Short mmCIF file of C-alpha atoms in Angstrom, two decimals:
data_model
loop_
_atom_site.label_atom_id
_atom_site.label_comp_id
_atom_site.label_asym_id
_atom_site.label_seq_id
_atom_site.Cartn_x
_atom_site.Cartn_y
_atom_site.Cartn_z
CA UNK F 240 16.68 37.22 -1.53
CA UNK F 241 18.42 35.58 -4.39
CA UNK F 242 17.97 36.95 -6.98
CA UNK F 243 19.04 35.08 -10.89
CA UNK F 244 19.90 36.57 -14.23
CA UNK F 245 20.16 34.36 -17.29
CA UNK F 246 22.03 35.22 -20.33
CA UNK F 247 19.97 33.79 -23.36
CA UNK F 248 20.79 34.75 -27.40
CA UNK F 249 19.53 32.37 -30.04
CA UNK F 250 22.68 33.08 -32.16
CA UNK F 251 26.17 31.92 -30.80
CA UNK F 252 29.50 34.09 -30.36
CA UNK F 253 27.75 37.18 -29.34
CA UNK F 254 29.94 37.07 -26.18
CA UNK F 255 27.87 35.36 -23.61
CA UNK F 256 30.61 34.01 -21.39
CA UNK F 257 32.63 37.34 -22.19
CA UNK F 258 29.61 39.41 -20.58
CA UNK F 259 28.65 36.31 -17.48
CA UNK F 260 31.95 36.50 -16.32
CA UNK F 261 33.17 39.91 -16.33
CA UNK F 262 29.65 41.33 -15.40
CA UNK F 263 29.46 38.98 -12.73
CA UNK F 264 32.87 40.43 -11.27
CA UNK F 265 31.97 43.96 -11.70
CA UNK F 266 28.56 43.43 -9.37
CA UNK F 267 30.81 41.73 -7.12
CA UNK F 268 33.01 44.71 -6.53
CA UNK F 269 29.84 46.69 -6.23
CA UNK F 270 29.27 44.91 -3.07
CA UNK F 271 26.78 42.76 -3.90
CA UNK F 272 27.59 38.50 -3.42
CA UNK F 273 27.24 36.72 -6.87
CA UNK F 274 27.45 33.25 -8.00
CA UNK F 275 28.62 33.09 -11.62
CA UNK F 276 27.07 29.47 -12.33
CA UNK F 277 28.08 27.45 -15.78
CA UNK F 278 25.38 26.02 -17.69
CA UNK F 279 27.26 25.08 -21.04
CA UNK F 280 27.93 21.58 -21.96
CA UNK F 281 31.61 22.86 -23.21
CA UNK F 282 32.44 24.41 -20.06
CA UNK F 283 32.63 28.06 -21.33
CA UNK F 284 33.24 29.67 -17.95
CA UNK F 285 36.25 26.99 -17.05
CA UNK F 286 37.95 27.42 -20.44
CA UNK F 287 37.74 31.36 -20.01
CA UNK F 288 39.14 30.92 -16.99
CA UNK F 289 41.76 28.66 -18.28
CA UNK F 290 40.64 25.51 -16.69
CA UNK F 291 40.65 21.97 -18.69
CA UNK F 292 36.77 19.54 -18.94
CA UNK F 293 37.78 17.70 -15.99
CA UNK F 294 39.88 20.02 -13.84
CA UNK F 295 36.67 21.67 -12.11
CA UNK F 296 33.94 19.94 -10.38
CA UNK F 297 30.47 22.09 -10.42
CA UNK F 298 27.24 21.18 -11.23
CA UNK F 299 27.55 17.82 -13.47
CA UNK F 300 29.04 16.58 -10.02
CA UNK F 301 25.99 17.78 -7.93
CA UNK F 302 23.56 16.49 -10.72
CA UNK F 303 24.98 12.90 -10.08
CA UNK F 304 25.53 13.21 -6.37
CA UNK F 305 28.92 13.05 -6.35
CA UNK F 306 29.70 15.99 -3.99
CA UNK F 307 27.59 18.07 -1.66
CA UNK F 308 26.61 21.39 -2.35
CA UNK F 309 29.28 22.85 -0.89
CA UNK F 310 32.04 21.38 -2.58
CA UNK F 311 30.01 22.28 -5.74
CA UNK F 312 30.93 26.14 -5.25
CA UNK F 313 34.05 27.17 -6.02
CA UNK F 314 34.91 30.72 -3.80
CA UNK F 315 37.12 33.08 -5.30
CA UNK F 316 40.36 35.72 -5.17
CA UNK F 317 37.94 37.94 -5.29
CA UNK F 318 35.83 38.26 -1.68
CA UNK F 319 32.64 38.82 -3.30
CA UNK F 320 32.30 36.05 -5.91
CA UNK F 321 32.05 32.70 -6.09
CA UNK F 322 31.54 29.67 -9.21
CA UNK F 323 29.57 27.17 -9.97
CA UNK F 324 31.13 25.48 -12.46
CA UNK F 325 30.10 23.38 -15.27
CA UNK F 326 31.72 20.01 -13.51
CA UNK F 327 33.66 17.42 -14.67
CA UNK F 328 31.59 15.80 -17.88
CA UNK F 329 32.88 13.87 -20.92
CA UNK F 330 32.14 15.01 -24.17
CA UNK F 331 30.42 12.10 -24.89
CA UNK F 332 27.91 12.74 -22.11
CA UNK F 333 26.87 16.36 -23.33
CA UNK F 334 23.40 14.81 -24.63
CA UNK F 335 22.72 13.26 -20.93
CA UNK F 336 23.49 16.50 -19.34
CA UNK F 337 21.80 18.37 -20.82
CA UNK F 338 18.37 15.99 -20.65
CA UNK F 339 19.13 16.21 -16.83
CA UNK F 340 19.30 20.07 -16.73
CA UNK F 341 16.40 20.15 -19.01
CA UNK F 342 13.96 18.29 -16.84
CA UNK F 343 11.22 20.27 -15.17
CA UNK F 344 12.49 21.80 -11.84
CA UNK F 345 15.90 19.97 -11.63
CA UNK F 346 17.99 23.36 -12.44
CA UNK F 347 16.03 25.33 -9.86
CA UNK F 348 16.36 23.02 -7.70
CA UNK F 349 19.44 22.43 -7.88
CA UNK F 350 20.00 26.01 -7.93
CA UNK F 351 18.04 26.24 -4.44
CA UNK F 352 20.81 23.89 -2.75
CA UNK F 353 23.84 26.41 -3.60
CA UNK F 354 22.32 29.97 -3.91
CA UNK F 355 21.30 30.76 -0.45
CA UNK F 356 23.82 33.31 0.19
CA UNK F 357 23.98 35.33 -2.52
CA UNK F 358 22.45 38.09 -3.79
CA UNK F 359 22.59 37.63 -7.21
CA UNK F 360 23.16 34.78 -9.44
CA UNK F 361 24.54 35.01 -12.98
CA UNK F 362 23.99 31.91 -15.43
CA UNK F 363 25.84 31.72 -18.70
CA UNK F 364 24.09 29.27 -20.71
CA UNK F 365 25.28 27.50 -24.34
CA UNK F 366 24.28 28.89 -28.09
CA UNK F 367 20.52 28.80 -28.94
CA UNK F 368 17.45 28.89 -27.19
CA UNK F 369 17.23 24.79 -26.25
CA UNK F 370 16.47 22.82 -23.24
CA UNK F 371 19.37 24.23 -21.26
CA UNK F 372 18.33 27.56 -21.49
CA UNK F 373 14.75 27.08 -21.18
CA UNK F 374 15.32 25.70 -17.60
CA UNK F 375 17.71 28.70 -17.01
CA UNK F 376 14.96 30.91 -17.66
CA UNK F 377 11.99 28.88 -15.93
CA UNK F 378 14.48 29.45 -12.80
CA UNK F 379 15.31 33.36 -13.27
CA UNK F 380 13.95 36.63 -12.57
CA UNK F 381 15.67 37.95 -15.13
CA UNK F 382 16.96 37.15 -18.84
CA UNK F 383 19.50 39.39 -20.16
CA UNK F 384 20.26 39.28 -24.10
CA UNK F 385 23.66 40.12 -25.70
CA UNK F 386 23.25 40.76 -29.22
CA UNK F 387 25.76 41.12 -31.63
CA UNK F 388 25.74 44.20 -33.66
CA UNK F 389 25.39 43.07 -37.07
CA UNK F 390 22.76 42.68 -39.77
CA UNK F 391 22.14 38.86 -39.23
CA UNK F 392 22.19 39.32 -35.47
CA UNK F 393 18.59 41.14 -35.76
CA UNK F 394 16.43 38.36 -36.38
CA UNK F 395 17.78 36.39 -33.34
CA UNK F 396 16.84 39.64 -31.15
CA UNK F 397 12.97 38.87 -32.54
CA UNK F 398 13.34 34.59 -32.12
CA UNK F 399 14.82 35.04 -28.37
CA UNK F 400 12.13 37.50 -27.30
CA UNK F 401 9.67 35.03 -28.30
CA UNK F 402 11.33 32.36 -26.26
CA UNK F 403 10.97 34.85 -23.13
CA UNK F 404 7.62 35.86 -23.54
CA UNK F 405 6.59 31.81 -23.62
CA UNK F 406 8.85 31.02 -21.03
CA UNK F 407 6.77 34.08 -18.83
CA UNK F 408 3.44 32.89 -19.66
CA UNK F 409 3.61 29.54 -19.39
CA UNK F 410 6.68 28.58 -16.68
CA UNK F 411 8.04 31.47 -14.82
CA UNK F 412 5.49 34.55 -14.44
CA UNK F 413 8.09 36.12 -12.55
CA UNK F 414 10.49 36.56 -14.96
CA UNK F 415 11.25 39.65 -16.36
CA UNK F 416 13.57 40.78 -19.50
CA UNK F 417 16.29 42.52 -17.88
CA UNK F 418 17.77 44.30 -21.09
CA UNK F 419 19.13 44.14 -24.28
CA UNK F 420 23.07 44.39 -24.43
CA UNK F 421 24.80 45.32 -27.98
CA UNK F 422 27.99 43.66 -27.77
CA UNK F 423 30.82 43.91 -30.80
CA UNK F 424 29.89 47.20 -31.64
CA UNK F 425 31.68 49.11 -33.90
CA UNK F 426 31.33 52.42 -34.38
CA UNK F 427 33.34 53.29 -37.59
CA UNK F 428 31.77 50.30 -38.69
CA UNK F 429 28.47 51.27 -41.14
CA UNK F 430 26.90 48.39 -41.23
CA UNK F 431 27.39 48.09 -37.38
CA UNK F 432 25.74 51.62 -36.85
CA UNK F 433 23.14 50.78 -39.02
CA UNK F 434 22.08 47.73 -36.49
CA UNK F 435 22.68 50.37 -33.56
CA UNK F 436 19.76 52.52 -35.19
CA UNK F 437 17.84 50.36 -35.79
CA UNK F 438 17.61 48.33 -32.36
CA UNK F 439 17.04 52.05 -30.68
CA UNK F 440 14.52 52.83 -33.02
CA UNK F 441 12.81 48.95 -33.30
CA UNK F 442 12.96 47.53 -30.02
CA UNK F 443 12.16 48.08 -26.41
CA UNK F 444 14.85 47.45 -23.70
CA UNK F 445 17.99 48.19 -25.47
CA UNK F 446 20.88 48.99 -22.89
CA UNK F 447 22.79 52.65 -22.71
CA UNK F 448 25.75 50.29 -22.26
CA UNK F 449 27.25 48.96 -25.07
CA UNK F 450 30.34 46.63 -25.36
CA UNK F 451 32.25 47.13 -27.95
CA UNK F 452 34.62 45.02 -30.65
CA UNK F 453 38.47 44.74 -29.22
CA UNK F 454 41.35 42.69 -29.04
CA UNK F 455 41.44 43.38 -25.06
CA UNK F 456 39.00 40.70 -24.95
CA UNK F 457 41.36 38.02 -27.30
CA UNK F 458 44.25 38.27 -24.89
CA UNK F 459 41.83 38.43 -21.78
CA UNK F 460 40.94 34.79 -23.03
CA UNK F 461 44.15 33.63 -23.94
CA UNK F 462 45.32 34.62 -19.93
CA UNK F 463 42.57 32.80 -18.76
CA UNK F 464 41.33 36.49 -16.94
CA UNK F 465 38.68 38.92 -16.20
CA UNK F 466 39.00 42.01 -18.96
CA UNK F 467 39.74 43.59 -15.83
CA UNK F 468 42.42 41.77 -14.27
CA UNK F 469 44.91 42.25 -17.28
CA UNK F 470 48.13 43.68 -16.26
CA UNK F 471 48.85 47.63 -16.58
CA UNK F 472 46.34 50.61 -17.00
CA UNK F 473 42.32 49.38 -16.40
CA UNK F 474 41.37 49.14 -20.24
CA UNK F 475 37.99 51.62 -21.64
CA UNK F 476 36.39 47.58 -21.91
CA UNK F 477 36.66 47.04 -18.19
CA UNK F 478 35.21 50.46 -17.04
CA UNK F 479 32.35 49.26 -19.84
CA UNK F 480 31.73 46.41 -17.12
CA UNK F 481 31.45 48.48 -14.28
CA UNK F 482 29.15 50.64 -15.64
CA UNK F 483 27.18 47.61 -17.52
CA UNK F 484 26.98 46.66 -13.84
CA UNK F 485 25.64 49.81 -12.37
CA UNK F 486 23.01 50.08 -15.41
CA UNK F 487 22.06 46.65 -14.47
CA UNK F 488 21.16 47.65 -10.91
CA UNK F 489 19.02 50.49 -11.60
CA UNK F 490 17.00 47.96 -13.83
CA UNK F 491 16.66 45.59 -11.10
CA UNK F 492 15.75 47.52 -8.12
CA UNK F 493 13.05 49.18 -11.19
CA UNK F 494 11.47 45.67 -11.64
CA UNK F 495 12.33 43.87 -7.90
CA UNK F 496 11.79 46.78 -5.42
CA UNK F 497 12.62 44.24 -2.98
CA UNK F 498 16.43 44.10 -4.24
CA UNK F 499 17.12 47.38 -2.81
CA UNK F 500 19.73 47.29 0.48
CA UNK F 501 21.20 49.63 2.85
CA UNK F 502 24.26 50.31 3.68
CA UNK F 503 25.33 51.88 6.72
CA UNK F 504 28.17 53.66 7.31
CA UNK F 505 30.51 55.07 10.06
CA UNK F 506 30.87 58.90 10.26
CA UNK F 507 34.39 60.22 8.96
CA UNK F 508 36.39 62.70 8.53
CA UNK F 509 38.17 64.49 5.51
CA UNK F 510 41.02 66.46 7.38
#
C-alpha cells in the first residue's frame, strides 16, 4: 500500500524542498520504494537538481494529457527512488496550473495513476497554505511540517496546524500529523535556542531530529545534488536525514501499522 507525505508550511524559506529531496533519498536508501513529487509551480525540486524549467516532463504534462503516466515518472540512479517532476510549465501559466492541481480530486486521481509501485510518496509543495498545498493534504496520509527555528516562525506553526485539522475534518479523515521538524537550527544563537525551548514545551509532535543551519546546504544546491552526494566525507548534516528517516519510519508504523514490511534474510556466517 502506498502512503503519501506532504510537506507543508505557512512560511516560505523553511527548507521544504531541501527536506523533501534529502528525506526521500534517505528513505529510499533504507529500502523503501519512494516517489518524490514536485508540486511547486516554481519547480523547486527540479531547480535543486540543476534542471531547467522545460527540461523535465512531469505532472503538468500529465494533467494536459500530453504524456502517459509511465513517461511522467523519472527513475534516478538510486534504485528505490523516482521523481515526478513538476513538468514543463511556462511561468505565465502558473495560475492555471494551481487551479488545475487544486480542483477537487484532480491531484489524488493523478497521483493514483503513477504511485502504485511505491511504498512512500514524498510531496514537496509551494510556500503557504493555498490551493496546491490544500489539495496535497487532501490526498495524503501524513503531513510533515518543517519550521524555521526563528521567533517569526512560531505564529506560522499554529496556522499550519489549523489547516491540517480543517482538512482532516472536512476532506480527508485519514490525514495524520507526522511531525513538526525544526530546520535552520543554530544552537549557538540565543533566539534560535529560545524558539526550540518554546516549541518543545508548547507543541505536541515536535520531532527529536532537527536540521541545523549549515553552509553545506547552499553548496549542495549550487551543485544540483542532495547533501549526501557531495564529494568527500559524508557530512553530519547528511547523517541528520538518515536519523530523520528512521524516526519518521517509527512514527509512521505507530500511526499506520499496515506499513510494516517483512524483509527476510538468508543465513549468514561471520567467519
